[in-house]
CSV table of N, CA and C in Angstrom, one decimal:
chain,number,residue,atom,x,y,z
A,1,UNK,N,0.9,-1.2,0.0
A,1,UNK,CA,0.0,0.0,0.0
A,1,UNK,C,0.9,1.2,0.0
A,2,UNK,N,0.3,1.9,-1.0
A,2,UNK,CA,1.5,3.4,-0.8
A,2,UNK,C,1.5,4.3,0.3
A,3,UNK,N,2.1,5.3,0.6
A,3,UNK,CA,1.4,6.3,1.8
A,3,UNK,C,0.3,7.4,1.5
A,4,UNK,N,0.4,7.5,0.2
A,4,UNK,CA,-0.7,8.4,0.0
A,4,UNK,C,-1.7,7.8,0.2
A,5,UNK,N,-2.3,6.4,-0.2
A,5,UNK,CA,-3.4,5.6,0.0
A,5,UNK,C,-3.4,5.5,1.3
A,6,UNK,N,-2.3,5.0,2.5
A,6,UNK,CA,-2.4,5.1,3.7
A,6,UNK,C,-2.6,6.2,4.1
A,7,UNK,N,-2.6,7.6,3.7
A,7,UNK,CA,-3.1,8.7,4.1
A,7,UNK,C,-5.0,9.0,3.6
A,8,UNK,N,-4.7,8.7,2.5
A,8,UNK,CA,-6.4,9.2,2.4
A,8,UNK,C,-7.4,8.0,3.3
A,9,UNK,N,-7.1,7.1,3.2
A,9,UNK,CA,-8.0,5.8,3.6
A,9,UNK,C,-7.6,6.1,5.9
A,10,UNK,N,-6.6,6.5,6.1
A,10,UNK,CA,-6.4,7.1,7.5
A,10,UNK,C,-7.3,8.2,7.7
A,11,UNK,N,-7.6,9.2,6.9
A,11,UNK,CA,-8.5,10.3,7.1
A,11,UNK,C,-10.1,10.0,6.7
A,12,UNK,N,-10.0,9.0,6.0
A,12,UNK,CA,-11.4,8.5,5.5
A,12,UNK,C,-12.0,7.8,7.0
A,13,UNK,N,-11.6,7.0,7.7
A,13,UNK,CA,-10.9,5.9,9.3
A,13,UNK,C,-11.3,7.3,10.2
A,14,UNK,N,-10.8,7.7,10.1
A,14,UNK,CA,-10.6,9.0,11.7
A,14,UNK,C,-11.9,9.4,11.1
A,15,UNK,N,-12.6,9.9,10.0
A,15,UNK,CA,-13.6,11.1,10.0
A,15,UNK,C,-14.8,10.2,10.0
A,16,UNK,N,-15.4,8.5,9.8
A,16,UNK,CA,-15.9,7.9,10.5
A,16,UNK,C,-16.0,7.5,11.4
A,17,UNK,N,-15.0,7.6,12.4
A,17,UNK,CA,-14.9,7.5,13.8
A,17,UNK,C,-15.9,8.6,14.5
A,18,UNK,N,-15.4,9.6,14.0
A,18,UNK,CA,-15.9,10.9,14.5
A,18,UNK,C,-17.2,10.7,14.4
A,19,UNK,N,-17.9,10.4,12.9
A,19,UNK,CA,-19.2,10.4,12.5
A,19,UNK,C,-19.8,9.5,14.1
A,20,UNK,N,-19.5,8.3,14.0
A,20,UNK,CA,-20.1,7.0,15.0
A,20,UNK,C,-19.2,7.8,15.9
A,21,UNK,N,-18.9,8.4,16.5
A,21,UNK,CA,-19.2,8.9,17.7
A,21,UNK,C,-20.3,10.5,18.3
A,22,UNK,N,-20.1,11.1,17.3
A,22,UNK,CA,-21.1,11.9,17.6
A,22,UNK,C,-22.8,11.5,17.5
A,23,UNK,N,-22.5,10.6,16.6
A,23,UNK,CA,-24.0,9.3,16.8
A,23,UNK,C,-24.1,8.8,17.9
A,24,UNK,N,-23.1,8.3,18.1
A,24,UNK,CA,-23.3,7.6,20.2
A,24,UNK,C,-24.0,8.4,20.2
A,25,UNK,N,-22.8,9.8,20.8
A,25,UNK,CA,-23.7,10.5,21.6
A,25,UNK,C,-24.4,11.3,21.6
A,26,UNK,N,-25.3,11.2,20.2
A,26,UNK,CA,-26.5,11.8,20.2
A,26,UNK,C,-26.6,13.0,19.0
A,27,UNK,N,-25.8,13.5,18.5
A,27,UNK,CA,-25.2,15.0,18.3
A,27,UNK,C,-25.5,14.7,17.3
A,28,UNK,N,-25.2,13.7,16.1
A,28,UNK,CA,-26.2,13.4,14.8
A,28,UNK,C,-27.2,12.3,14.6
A,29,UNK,N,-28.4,12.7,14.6
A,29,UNK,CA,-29.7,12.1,14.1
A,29,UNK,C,-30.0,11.2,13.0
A,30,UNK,N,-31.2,10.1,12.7
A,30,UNK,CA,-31.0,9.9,11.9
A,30,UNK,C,-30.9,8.6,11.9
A,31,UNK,N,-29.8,7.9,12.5
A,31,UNK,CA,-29.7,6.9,12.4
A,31,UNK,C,-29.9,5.6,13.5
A,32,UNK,N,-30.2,4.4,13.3
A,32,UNK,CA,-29.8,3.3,14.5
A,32,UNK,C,-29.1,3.3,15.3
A,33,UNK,N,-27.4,4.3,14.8
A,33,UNK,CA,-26.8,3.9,15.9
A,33,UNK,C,-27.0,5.5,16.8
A,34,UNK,N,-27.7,6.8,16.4
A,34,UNK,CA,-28.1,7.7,17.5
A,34,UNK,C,-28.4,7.2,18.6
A,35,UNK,N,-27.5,8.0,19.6
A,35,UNK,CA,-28.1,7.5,21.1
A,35,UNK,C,-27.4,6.3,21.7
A,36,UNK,N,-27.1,5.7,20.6
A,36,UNK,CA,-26.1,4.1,21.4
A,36,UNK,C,-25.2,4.0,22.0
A,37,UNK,N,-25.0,3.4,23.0
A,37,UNK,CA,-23.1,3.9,24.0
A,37,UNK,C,-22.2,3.2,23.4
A,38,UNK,N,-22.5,1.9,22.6
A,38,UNK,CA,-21.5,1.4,22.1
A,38,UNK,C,-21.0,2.4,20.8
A,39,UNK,N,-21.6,2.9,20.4
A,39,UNK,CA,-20.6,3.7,19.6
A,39,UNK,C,-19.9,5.1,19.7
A,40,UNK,N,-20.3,5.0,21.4
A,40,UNK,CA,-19.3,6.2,22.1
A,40,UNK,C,-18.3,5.9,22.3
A,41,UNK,N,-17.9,4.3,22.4
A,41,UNK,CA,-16.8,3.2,22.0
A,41,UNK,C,-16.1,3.1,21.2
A,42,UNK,N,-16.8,2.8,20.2
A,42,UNK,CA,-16.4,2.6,18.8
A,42,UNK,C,-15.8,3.3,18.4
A,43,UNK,N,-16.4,4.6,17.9
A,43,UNK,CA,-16.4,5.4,17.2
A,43,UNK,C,-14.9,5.9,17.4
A,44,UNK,N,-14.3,6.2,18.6
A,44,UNK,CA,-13.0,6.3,19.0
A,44,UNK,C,-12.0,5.7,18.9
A,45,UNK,N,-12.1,4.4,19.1
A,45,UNK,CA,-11.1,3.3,18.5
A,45,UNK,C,-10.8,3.2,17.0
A,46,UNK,N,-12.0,3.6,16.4
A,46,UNK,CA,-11.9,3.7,14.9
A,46,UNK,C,-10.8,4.9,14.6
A,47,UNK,N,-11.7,6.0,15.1
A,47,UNK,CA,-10.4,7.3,15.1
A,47,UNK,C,-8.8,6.7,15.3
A,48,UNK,N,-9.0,6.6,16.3
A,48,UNK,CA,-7.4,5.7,16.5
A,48,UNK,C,-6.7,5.2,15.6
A,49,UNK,N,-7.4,4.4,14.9
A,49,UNK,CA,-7.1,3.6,13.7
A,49,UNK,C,-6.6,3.7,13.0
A,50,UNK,N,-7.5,5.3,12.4
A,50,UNK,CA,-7.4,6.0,11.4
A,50,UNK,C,-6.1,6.6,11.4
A,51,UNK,N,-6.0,7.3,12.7
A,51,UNK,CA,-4.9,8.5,12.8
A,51,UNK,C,-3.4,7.4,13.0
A,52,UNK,N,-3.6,6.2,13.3
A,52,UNK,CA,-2.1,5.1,13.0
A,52,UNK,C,-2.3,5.2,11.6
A,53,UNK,N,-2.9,5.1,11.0
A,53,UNK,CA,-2.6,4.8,9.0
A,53,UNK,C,-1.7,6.0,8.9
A,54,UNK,N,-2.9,7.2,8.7
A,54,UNK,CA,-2.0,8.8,8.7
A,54,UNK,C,-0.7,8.5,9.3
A,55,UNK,N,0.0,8.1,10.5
A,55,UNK,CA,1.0,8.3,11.2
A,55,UNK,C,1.8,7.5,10.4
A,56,UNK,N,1.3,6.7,10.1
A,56,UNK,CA,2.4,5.5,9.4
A,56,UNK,C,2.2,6.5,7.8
A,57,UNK,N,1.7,7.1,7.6
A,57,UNK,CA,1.9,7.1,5.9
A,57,UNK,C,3.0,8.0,6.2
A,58,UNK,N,2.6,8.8,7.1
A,58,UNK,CA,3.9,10.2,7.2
A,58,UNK,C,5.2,9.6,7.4
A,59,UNK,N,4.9,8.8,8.2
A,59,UNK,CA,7.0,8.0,8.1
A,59,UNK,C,7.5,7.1,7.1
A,60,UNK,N,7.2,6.7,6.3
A,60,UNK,CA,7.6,6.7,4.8
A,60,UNK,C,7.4,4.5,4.5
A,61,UNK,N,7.8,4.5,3.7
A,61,UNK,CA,7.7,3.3,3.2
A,61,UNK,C,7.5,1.9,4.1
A,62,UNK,N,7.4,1.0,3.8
A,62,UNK,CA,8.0,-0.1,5.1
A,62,UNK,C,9.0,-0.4,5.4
């Protein structure tokens, strides 16, 4: 995988995180998972995820 792809698909990861957590907690409507605690969980771990790809794209090859 290149790092640019590890970069976009890292920001794609973190800004669904974000999405399924502001769903946990309520702040966007709409969906099944509004209001859920597990994805006051989730949604953060995912971020995490995301922002290791970003980190790894920025320090260079394998």
């Amino acid at each position: 995988m290149t790092d640019r792809t590890r970069l976009y698909i890292g920001l794609a990861v973190i800004v669904v995180g974000l999405i399924w957590t502001g769903q946990g907690l309520g702040w966007i409507g709409g969906s099944f998972m509004t209001g859920e605690a597990v994805w006051v969980l989730v949604g953060p771990l995912v971020a995490v995820a995301g922002a290791l790809l970003v980190a790894r794209s920025r320090r260079g090859p394998d």
